mmCIF file of C-alpha atoms in Angstrom:
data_model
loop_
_atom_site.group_PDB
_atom_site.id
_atom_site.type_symbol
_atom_site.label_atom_id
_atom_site.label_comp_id
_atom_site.label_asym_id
_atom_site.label_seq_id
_atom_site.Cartn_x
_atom_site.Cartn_y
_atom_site.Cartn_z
ATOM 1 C CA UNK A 1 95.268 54.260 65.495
ATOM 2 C CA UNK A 2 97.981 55.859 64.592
ATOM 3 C CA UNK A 3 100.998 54.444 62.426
ATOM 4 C CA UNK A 4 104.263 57.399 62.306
ATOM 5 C CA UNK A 5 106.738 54.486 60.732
ATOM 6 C CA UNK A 6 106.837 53.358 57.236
ATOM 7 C CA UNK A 7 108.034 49.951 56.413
ATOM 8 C CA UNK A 8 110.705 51.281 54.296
ATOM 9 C CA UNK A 9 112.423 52.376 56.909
ATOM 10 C CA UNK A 10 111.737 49.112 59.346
ATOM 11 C CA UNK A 11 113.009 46.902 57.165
ATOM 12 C CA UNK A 12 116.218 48.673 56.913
ATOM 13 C CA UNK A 13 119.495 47.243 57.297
ATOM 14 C CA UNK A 14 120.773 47.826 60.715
ATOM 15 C CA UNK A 15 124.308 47.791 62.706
ATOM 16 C CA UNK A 16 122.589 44.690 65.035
ATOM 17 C CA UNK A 17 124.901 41.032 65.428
ATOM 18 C CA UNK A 18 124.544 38.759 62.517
ATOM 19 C CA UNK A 19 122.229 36.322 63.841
ATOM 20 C CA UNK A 20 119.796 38.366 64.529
ATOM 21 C CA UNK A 21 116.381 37.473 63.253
ATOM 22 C CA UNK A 22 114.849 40.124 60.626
ATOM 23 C CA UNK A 23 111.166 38.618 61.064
ATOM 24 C CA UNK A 24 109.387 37.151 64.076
ATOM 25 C CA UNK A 25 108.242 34.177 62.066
ATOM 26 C CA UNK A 26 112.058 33.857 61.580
ATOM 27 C CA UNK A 27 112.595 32.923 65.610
ATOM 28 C CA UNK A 28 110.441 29.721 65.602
ATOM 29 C CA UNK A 29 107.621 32.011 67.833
ATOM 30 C CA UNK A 30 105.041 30.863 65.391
ATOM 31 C CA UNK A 31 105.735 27.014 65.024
ATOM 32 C CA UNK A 32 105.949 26.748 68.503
ATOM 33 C CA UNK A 33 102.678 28.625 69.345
ATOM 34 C CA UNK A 34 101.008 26.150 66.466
ATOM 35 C CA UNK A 35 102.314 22.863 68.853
ATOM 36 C CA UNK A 36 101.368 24.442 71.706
ATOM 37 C CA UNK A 37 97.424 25.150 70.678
ATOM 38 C CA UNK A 38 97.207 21.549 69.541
ATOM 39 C CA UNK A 39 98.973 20.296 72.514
ATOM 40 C CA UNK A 40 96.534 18.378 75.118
ATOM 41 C CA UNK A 41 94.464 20.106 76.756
ATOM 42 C CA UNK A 42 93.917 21.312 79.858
ATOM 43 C CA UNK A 43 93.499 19.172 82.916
ATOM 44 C CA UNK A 44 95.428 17.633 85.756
ATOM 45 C CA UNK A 45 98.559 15.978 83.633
ATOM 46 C CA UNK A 46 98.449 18.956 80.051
ATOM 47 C CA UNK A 47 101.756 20.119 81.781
ATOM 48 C CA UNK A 48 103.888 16.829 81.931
ATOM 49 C CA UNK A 49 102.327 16.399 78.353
ATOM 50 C CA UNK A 50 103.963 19.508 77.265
ATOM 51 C CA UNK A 51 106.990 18.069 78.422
ATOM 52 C CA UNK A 52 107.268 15.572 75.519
ATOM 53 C CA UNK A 53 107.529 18.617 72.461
ATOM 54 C CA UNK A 54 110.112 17.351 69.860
ATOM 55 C CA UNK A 55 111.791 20.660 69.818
ATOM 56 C CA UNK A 56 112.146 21.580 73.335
ATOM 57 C CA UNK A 57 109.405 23.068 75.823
ATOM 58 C CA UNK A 58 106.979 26.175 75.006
ATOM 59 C CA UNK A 59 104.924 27.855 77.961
ATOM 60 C CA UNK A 60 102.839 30.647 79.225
ATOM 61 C CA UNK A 61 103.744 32.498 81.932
ATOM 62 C CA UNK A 62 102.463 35.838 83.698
ATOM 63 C CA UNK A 63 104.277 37.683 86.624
ATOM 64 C CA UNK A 64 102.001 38.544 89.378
ATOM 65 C CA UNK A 65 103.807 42.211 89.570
ATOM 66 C CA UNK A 66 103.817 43.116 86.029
ATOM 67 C CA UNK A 67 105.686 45.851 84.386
ATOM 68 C CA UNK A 68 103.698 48.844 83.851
ATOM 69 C CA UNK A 69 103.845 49.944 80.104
ATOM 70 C CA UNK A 70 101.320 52.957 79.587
ATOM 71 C CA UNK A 71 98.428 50.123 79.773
ATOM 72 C CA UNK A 72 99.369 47.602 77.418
ATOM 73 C CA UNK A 73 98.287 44.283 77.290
ATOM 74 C CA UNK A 74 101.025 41.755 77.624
ATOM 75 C CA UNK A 75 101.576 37.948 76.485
ATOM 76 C CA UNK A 76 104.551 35.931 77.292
ATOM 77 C CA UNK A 77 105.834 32.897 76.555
ATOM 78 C CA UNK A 78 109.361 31.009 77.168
ATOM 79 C CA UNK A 79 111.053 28.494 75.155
ATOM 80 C CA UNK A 80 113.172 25.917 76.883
ATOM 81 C CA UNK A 81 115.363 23.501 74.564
ATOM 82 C CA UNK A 82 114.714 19.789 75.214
ATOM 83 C CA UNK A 83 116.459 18.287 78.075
ATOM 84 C CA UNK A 84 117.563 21.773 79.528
ATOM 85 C CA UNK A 85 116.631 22.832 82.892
ATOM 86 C CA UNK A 86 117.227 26.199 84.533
ATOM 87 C CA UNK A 87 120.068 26.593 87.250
ATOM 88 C CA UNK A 88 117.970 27.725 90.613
ATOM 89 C CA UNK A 89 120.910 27.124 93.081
ATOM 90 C CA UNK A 90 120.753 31.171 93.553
ATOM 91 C CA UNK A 91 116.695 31.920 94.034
ATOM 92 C CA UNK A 92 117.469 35.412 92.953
ATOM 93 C CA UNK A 93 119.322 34.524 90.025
ATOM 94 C CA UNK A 94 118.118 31.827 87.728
ATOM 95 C CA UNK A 95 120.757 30.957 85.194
ATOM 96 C CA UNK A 96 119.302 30.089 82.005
ATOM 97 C CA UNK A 97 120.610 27.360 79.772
ATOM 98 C CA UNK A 98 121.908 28.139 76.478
ATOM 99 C CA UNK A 99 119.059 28.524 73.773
ATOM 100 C CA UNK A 100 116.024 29.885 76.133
ATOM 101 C CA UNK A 101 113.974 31.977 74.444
ATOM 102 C CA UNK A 102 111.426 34.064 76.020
ATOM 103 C CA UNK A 103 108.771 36.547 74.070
ATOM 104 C CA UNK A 104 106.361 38.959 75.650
ATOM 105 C CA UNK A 105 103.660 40.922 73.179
ATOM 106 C CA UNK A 106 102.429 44.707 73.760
ATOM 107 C CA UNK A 107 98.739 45.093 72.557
ATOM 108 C CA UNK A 108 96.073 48.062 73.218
ATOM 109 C CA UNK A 109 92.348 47.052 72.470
ATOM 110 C CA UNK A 110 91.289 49.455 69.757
ATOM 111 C CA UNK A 111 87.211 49.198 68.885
ATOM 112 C CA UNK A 112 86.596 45.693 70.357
ATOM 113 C CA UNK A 113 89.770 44.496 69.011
ATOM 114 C CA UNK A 114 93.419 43.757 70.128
ATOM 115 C CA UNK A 115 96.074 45.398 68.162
ATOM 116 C CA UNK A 116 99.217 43.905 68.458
ATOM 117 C CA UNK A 117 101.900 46.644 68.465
ATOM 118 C CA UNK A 118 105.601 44.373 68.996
ATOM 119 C CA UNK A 119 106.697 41.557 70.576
ATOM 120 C CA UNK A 120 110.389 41.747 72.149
ATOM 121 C CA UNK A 121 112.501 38.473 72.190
ATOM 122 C CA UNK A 122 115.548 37.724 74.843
ATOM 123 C CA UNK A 123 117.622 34.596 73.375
ATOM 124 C CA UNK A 124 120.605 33.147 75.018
ATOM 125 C CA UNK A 125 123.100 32.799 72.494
ATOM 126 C CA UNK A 126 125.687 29.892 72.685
ATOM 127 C CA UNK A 127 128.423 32.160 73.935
ATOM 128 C CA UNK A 128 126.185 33.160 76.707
ATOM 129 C CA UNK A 129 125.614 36.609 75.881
ATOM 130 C CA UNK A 130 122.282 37.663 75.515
ATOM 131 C CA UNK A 131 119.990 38.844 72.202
ATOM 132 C CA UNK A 132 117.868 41.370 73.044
ATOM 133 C CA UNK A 133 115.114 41.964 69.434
ATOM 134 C CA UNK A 134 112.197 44.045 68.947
ATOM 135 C CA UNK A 135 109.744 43.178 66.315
ATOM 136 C CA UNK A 136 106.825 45.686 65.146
ATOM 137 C CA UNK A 137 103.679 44.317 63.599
ATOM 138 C CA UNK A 138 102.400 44.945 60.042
ATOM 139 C CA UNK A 139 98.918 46.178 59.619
ATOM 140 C CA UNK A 140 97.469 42.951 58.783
ATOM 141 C CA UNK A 141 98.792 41.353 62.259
ATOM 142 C CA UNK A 142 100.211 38.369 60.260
ATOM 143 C CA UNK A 143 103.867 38.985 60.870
ATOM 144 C CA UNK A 144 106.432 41.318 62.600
ATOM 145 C CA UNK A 145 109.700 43.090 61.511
ATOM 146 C CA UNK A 146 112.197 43.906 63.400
ATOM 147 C CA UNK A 147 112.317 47.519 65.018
ATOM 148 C CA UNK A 148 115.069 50.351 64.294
ATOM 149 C CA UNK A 149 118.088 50.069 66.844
ATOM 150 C CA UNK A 150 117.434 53.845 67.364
ATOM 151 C CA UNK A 151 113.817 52.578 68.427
ATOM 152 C CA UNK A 152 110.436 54.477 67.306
ATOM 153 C CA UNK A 153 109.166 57.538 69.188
ATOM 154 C CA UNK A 154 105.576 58.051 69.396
ATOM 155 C CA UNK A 155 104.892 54.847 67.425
ATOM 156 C CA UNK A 156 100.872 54.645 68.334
ATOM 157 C CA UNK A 157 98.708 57.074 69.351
ATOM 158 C CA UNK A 158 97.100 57.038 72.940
ATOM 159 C CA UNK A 159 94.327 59.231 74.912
ATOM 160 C CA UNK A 160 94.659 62.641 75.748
ATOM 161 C CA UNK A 161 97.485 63.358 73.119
ATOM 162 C CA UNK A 162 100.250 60.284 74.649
ATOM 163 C CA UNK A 163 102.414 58.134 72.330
ATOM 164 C CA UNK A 164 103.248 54.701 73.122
ATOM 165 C CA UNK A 165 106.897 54.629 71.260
ATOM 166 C CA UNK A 166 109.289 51.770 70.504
ATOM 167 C CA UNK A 167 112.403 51.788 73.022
ATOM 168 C CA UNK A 168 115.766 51.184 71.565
ATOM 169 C CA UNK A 169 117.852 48.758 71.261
ATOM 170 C CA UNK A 170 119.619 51.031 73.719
ATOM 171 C CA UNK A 171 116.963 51.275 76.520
ATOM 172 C CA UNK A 172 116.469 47.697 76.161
ATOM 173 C CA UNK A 173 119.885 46.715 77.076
ATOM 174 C CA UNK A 174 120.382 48.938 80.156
ATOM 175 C CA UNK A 175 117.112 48.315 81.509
ATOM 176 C CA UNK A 176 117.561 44.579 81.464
ATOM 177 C CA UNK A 177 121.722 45.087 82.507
ATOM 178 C CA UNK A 178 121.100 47.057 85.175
ATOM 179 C CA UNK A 179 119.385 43.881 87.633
ATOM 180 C CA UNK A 180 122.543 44.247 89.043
ATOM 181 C CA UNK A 181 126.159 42.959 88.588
ATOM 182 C CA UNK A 182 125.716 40.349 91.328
ATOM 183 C CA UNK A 183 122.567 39.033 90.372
ATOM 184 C CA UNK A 184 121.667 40.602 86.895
ATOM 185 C CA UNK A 185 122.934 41.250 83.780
ATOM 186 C CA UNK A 186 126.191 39.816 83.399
ATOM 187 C CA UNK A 187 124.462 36.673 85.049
ATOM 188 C CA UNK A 188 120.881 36.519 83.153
ATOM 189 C CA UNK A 189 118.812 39.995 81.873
ATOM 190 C CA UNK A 190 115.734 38.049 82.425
ATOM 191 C CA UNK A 191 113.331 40.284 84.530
ATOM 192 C CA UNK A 192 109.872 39.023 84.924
ATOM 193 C CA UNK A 193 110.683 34.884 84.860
ATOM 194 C CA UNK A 194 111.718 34.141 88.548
ATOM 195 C CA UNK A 195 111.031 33.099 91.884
ATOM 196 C CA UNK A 196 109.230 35.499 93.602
ATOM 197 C CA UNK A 197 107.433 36.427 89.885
ATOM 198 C CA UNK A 198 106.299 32.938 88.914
ATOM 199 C CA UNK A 199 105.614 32.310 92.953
ATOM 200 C CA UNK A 200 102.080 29.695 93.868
ATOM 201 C CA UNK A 201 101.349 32.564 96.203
ATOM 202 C CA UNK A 202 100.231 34.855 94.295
ATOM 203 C CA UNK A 203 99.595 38.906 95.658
ATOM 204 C CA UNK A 204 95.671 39.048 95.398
ATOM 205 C CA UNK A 205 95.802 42.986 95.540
ATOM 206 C CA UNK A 206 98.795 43.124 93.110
ATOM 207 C CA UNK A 207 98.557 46.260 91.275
ATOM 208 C CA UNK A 208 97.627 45.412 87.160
ATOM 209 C CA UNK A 209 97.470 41.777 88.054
ATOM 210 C CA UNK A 210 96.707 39.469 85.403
ATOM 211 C CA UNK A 211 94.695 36.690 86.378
ATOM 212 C CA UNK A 212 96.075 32.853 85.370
ATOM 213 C CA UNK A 213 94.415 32.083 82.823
ATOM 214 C CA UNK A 214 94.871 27.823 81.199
ATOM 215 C CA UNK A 215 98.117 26.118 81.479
ATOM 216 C CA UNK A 216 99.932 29.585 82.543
ATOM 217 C CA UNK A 217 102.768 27.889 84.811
ATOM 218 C CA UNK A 218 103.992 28.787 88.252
ATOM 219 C CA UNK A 219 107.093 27.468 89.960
ATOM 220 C CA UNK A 220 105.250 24.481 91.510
ATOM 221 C CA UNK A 221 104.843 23.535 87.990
ATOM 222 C CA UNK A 222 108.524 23.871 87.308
ATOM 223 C CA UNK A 223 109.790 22.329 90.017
ATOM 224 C CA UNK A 224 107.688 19.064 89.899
ATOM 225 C CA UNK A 225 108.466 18.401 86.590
ATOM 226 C CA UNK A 226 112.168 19.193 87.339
ATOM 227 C CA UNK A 227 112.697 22.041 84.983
ATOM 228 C CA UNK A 228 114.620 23.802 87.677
ATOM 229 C CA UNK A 229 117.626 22.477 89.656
ATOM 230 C CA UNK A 230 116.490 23.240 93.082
ATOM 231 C CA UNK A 231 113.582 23.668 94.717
ATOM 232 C CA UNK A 232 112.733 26.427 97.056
ATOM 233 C CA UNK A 233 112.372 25.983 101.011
ATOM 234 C CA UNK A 234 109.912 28.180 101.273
ATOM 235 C CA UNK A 235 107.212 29.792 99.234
ATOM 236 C CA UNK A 236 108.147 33.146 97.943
ATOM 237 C CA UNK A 237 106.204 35.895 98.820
ATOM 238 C CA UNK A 238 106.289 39.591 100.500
ATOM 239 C CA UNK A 239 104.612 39.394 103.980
ATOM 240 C CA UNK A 240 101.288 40.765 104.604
ATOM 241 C CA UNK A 241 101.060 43.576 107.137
ATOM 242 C CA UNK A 242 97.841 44.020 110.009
ATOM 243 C CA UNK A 243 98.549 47.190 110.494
ATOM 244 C CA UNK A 244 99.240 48.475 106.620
ATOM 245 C CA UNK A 245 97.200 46.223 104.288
ATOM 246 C CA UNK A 246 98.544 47.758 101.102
ATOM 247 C CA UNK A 247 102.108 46.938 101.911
ATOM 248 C CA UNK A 248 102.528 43.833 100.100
ATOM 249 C CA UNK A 249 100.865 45.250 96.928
ATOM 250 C CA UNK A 250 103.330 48.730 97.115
ATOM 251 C CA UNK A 251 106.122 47.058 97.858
ATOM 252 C CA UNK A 252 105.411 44.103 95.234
ATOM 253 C CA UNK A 253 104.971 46.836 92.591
ATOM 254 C CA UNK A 254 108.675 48.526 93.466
ATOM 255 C CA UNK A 255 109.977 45.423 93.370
ATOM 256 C CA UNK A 256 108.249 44.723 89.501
ATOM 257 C CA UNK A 257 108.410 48.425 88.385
ATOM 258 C CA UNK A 258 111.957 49.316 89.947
ATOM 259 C CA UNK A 259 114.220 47.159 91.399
ATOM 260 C CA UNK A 260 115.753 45.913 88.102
ATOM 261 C CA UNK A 261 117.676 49.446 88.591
ATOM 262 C CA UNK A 262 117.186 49.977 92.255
ATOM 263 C CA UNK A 263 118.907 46.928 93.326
ATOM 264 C CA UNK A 264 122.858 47.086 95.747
ATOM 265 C CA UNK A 265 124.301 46.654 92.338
ATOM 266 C CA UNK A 266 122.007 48.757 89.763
ATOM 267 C CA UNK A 267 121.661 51.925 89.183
ATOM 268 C CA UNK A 268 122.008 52.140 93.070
ATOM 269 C CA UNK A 269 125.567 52.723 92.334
ATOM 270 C CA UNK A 270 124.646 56.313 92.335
ATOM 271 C CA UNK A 271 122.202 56.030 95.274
ATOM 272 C CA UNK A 272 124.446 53.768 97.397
ATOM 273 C CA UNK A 273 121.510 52.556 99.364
ATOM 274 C CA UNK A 274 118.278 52.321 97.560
ATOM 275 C CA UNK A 275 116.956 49.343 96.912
ATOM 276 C CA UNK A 276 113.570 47.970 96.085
ATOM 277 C CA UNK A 277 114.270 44.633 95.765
ATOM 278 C CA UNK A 278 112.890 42.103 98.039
ATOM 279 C CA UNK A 279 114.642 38.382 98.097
ATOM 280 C CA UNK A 280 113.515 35.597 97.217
ATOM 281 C CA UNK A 281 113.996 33.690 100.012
ATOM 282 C CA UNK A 282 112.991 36.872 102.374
ATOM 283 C CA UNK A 283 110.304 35.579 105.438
ATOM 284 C CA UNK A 284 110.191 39.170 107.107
ATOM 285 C CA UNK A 285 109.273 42.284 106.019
ATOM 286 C CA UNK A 286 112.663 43.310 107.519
ATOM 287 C CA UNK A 287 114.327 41.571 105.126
ATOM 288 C CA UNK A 288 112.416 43.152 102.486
ATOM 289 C CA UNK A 289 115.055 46.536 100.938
ATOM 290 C CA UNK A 290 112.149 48.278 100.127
ATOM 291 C CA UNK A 291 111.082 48.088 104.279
ATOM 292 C CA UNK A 292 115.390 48.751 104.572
ATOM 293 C CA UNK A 293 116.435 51.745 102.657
ATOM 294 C CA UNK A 294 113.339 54.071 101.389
ATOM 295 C CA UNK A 295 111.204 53.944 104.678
ATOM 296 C CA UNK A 296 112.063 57.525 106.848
ATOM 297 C CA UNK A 297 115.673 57.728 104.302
ATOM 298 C CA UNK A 298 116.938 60.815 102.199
ATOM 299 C CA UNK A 299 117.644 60.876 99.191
ATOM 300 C CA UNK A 300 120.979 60.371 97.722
ATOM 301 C CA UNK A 301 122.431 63.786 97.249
ATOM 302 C CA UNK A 302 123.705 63.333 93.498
ATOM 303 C CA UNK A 303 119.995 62.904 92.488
ATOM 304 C CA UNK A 304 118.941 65.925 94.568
ATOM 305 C CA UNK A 305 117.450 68.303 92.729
ATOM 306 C CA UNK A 306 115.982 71.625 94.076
ATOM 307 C CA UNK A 307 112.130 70.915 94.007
ATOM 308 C CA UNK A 308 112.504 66.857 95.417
ATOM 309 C CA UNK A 309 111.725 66.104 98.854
ATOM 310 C CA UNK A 310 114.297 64.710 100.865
ATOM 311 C CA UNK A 311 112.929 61.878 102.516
ATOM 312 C CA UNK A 312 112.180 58.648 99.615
ATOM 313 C CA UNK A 313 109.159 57.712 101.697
ATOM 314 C CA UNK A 314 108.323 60.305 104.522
ATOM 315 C CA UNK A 315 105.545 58.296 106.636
ATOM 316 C CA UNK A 316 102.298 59.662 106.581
ATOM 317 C CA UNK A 317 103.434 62.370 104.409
ATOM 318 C CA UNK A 318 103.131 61.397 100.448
ATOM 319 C CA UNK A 319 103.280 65.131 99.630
ATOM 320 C CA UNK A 320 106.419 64.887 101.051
ATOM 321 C CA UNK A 321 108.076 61.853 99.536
ATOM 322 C CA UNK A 322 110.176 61.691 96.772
ATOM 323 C CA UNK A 323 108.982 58.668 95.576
ATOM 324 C CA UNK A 324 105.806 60.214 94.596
ATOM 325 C CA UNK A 325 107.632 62.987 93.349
ATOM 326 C CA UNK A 326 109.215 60.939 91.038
ATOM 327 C CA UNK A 327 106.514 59.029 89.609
ATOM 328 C CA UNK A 328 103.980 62.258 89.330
ATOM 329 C CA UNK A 329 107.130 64.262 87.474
ATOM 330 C CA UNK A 330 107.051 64.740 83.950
ATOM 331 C CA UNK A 331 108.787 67.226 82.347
ATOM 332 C CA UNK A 332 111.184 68.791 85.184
ATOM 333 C CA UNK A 333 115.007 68.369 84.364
ATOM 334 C CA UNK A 334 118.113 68.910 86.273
ATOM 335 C CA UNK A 335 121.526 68.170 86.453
ATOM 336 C CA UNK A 336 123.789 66.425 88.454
ATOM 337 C CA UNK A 337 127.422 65.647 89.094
ATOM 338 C CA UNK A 338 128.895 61.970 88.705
ATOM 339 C CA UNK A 339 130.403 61.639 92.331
ATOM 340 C CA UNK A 340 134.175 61.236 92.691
ATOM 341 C CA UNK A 341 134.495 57.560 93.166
ATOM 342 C CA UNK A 342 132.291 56.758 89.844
ATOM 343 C CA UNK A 343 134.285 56.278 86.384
ATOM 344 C CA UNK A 344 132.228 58.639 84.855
ATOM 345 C CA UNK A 345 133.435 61.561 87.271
ATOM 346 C CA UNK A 346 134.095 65.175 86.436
ATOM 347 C CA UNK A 347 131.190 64.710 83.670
ATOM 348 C CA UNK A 348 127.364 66.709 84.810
ATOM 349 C CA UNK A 349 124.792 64.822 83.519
ATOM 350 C CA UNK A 350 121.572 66.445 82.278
ATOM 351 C CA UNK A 351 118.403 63.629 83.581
ATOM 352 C CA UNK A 352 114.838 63.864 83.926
ATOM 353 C CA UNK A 353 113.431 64.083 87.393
ATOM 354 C CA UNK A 354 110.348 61.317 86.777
ATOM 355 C CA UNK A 355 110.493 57.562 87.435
ATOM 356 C CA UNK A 356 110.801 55.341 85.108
ATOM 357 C CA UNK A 357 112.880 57.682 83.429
ATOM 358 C CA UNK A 358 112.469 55.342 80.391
ATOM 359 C CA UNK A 359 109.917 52.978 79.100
ATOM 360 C CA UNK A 360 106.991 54.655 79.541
ATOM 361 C CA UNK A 361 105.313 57.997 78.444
ATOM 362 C CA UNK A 362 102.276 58.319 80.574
ATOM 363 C CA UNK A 363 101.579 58.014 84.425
ATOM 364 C CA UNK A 364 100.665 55.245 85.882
ATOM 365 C CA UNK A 365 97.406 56.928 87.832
ATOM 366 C CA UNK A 366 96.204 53.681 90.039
ATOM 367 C CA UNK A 367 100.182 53.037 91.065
ATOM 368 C CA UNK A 368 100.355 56.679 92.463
ATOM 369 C CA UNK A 369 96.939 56.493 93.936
ATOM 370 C CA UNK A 370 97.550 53.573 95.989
ATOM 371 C CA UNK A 371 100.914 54.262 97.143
ATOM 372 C CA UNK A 372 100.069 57.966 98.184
ATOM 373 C CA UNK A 373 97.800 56.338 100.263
ATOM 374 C CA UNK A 374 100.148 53.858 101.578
ATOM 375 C CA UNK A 375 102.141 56.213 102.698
ATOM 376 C CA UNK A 376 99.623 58.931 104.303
ATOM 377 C CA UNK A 377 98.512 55.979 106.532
ATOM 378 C CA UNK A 378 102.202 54.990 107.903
ATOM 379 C CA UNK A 379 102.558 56.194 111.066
ATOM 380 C CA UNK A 380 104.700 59.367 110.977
ATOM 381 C CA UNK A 381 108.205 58.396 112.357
#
């Protein structure tokens, strides 16, 4: 393992709000993890039990597309204060009350043993603006500090000469404000804690699932112990496809991998049309923008550069997508111009040709495998 940050310089004092919390221990993760372990236990009524914490409600949760983050192991957990509930009116946009606070931990297993590298915190302050946190471990794996805002690059050594690094406080805030400014951040930043995410029917096939382990909830769980304002007509889920099996797992991994940007109001403000979002309430793979605007459609021509292939997904032609080209792309660089109608026109902007252009260092292999095969078994258009 290796450590390129002293503590000197994560402990320093940094340009973040006031009420920001300088230690994990400081945000109440720990006390409620120590209720929540001596909580009943699990069987048929441990959830309406949880119900009755004194300081509000503390659960597990996992997302059955999760994010890819160069292989990490993840945790999460929300907080929900006592008596609150969480506006579902909009099943693509959960409003959360004032006070939620929800934690997820990075780990690699080094030697037998998990290593827990930081845990990132989203509160919802009382004037309903979001605090986004990062908190790196100490060696001991007692206690974390909080990060640099200027994050840490190459923060822990991976194989074949990667870095996992620390985004900052930057990256964190325009990953989770670009969900779009209809049904993201202005609204909620939370990413992986929703409808389709937390859905009963759950993608078997989903790429880097994480299997439910005890007491992990789902939104039957929410919903019967009224947690949630509405309840959904329908269970969520992409459709399955005959004729391309791997559909639903490609399309559910765009939708947990990309759509926080590629959304009608993302980052698709450049793209005007891409979208990999799929709603909630969606029962046809029509509906599904995915199926909409990346199957057989080019490529917006601000993001064009020289090398990319013009067609997003060209069926039965991955070689020839620029989807793939995207998330195989490493290094290559270009630059583009801010079209007219943008408020950052008559500025060229100097980006990196590979998807996720942030948040991760190495490439996902299995992702690419699976969807280059997706696509070579489309039927050519």
């Amino acid at each position: 393992m290796k450590w390129i940050l002293g503590w000197g310089l994560v402990c320093m004092m940094l340009s973040t709000p006031s009420h920001a919390y300088d230690r994990l221990s400081d945000t109440g993760y720990f006390q409620y993890m120590a209720e929540y372990e001596l909580s009943a236990p699990y069987d048929t009524t441990w959830f309406r039990k949880l119900t009755h914490f004194k300081r509000g409600l503390f659960l597990t949760y996992s997302p059955q597309y999760p994010l890819w983050s160069d292989g990490a192991e993840k945790r999460r957990w929300i907080y929900l204060p006592k008596r609150s509930r969480i506006n579902t009116e909009d099943p693509d946009n959960w409003q959360f009350p004032v006070g939620a606070k929800i934690w997820k931990e990075f780990s690699f297993i080094e030697r037998g043993r998990r290593i827990k590298i930081e845990t990132r915190l989203l509160e919802k302050q009382q004037d309903g603006n979001w605090l986004m946190e990062t908190y790196l471990w100490d060696d001991d794996q007692i206690d974390a500090n909080r990060a640099p805002e200027e994050g840490v690059t190459d923060y822990y050594a991976l194989p074949n000469n990667r870095y996992y690094s620390i985004p900052s406080h930057h990256d964190c805030q325009y990953c989770h404000s670009k969900a779009g400014l209809e049904r993201g951040p202005q609204k909620t930043p939370v990413l992986g804690f929703s409808a389709l995410q937390l859905s009963d029917n759950r993608d078997p096939d989903a790429m880097h699932g994480e299997p439910l382990k005890n007491r992990m909830v789902l939104l039957s769980d929410l919903e019967k112990v009224r947690l949630t304002t509405h309840r959904m007509a329908t269970v969520p889920a992409i459709p399955d496809s005959e004729q391309s099996p791997l559909q639903r797992s490609v399309f559910g991994y765009l939708y947990g991998n990309c759509a926080h940007c590629h959304n009608p109001a993302g980052m698709s403000e450049f793209t005007t049309t891409l979208s990999f979002h799929h709603p909630a309430q969606a029962e046809f793979i029509q509906e599904n923008d995915t199926y909409r605007t990346a199957l057989s459609k080019s490529i917006t021509p601000y993001l064009n550069p020289g090398n990319s292939p013009q067609q997003v997904i060209d069926p039965g032609n991955a070689g020839g997508s620029a989807l793939l080209y995207r998330m195989t792309n490493e290094t290559d660089r270009y630059r583009f111009t801010v079209p007219g109608w943008h408020h950052s026109a008559g500025f060229s902007v100097e980006v990196g040709v590979k998807m996720p252009f942030t948040g991760t260092n190495v490439i996902d292999e299995e992702a690419v495998s699976r969807i280059r095969q997706y696509i070579n078994d489309l039927e050519p258009h």
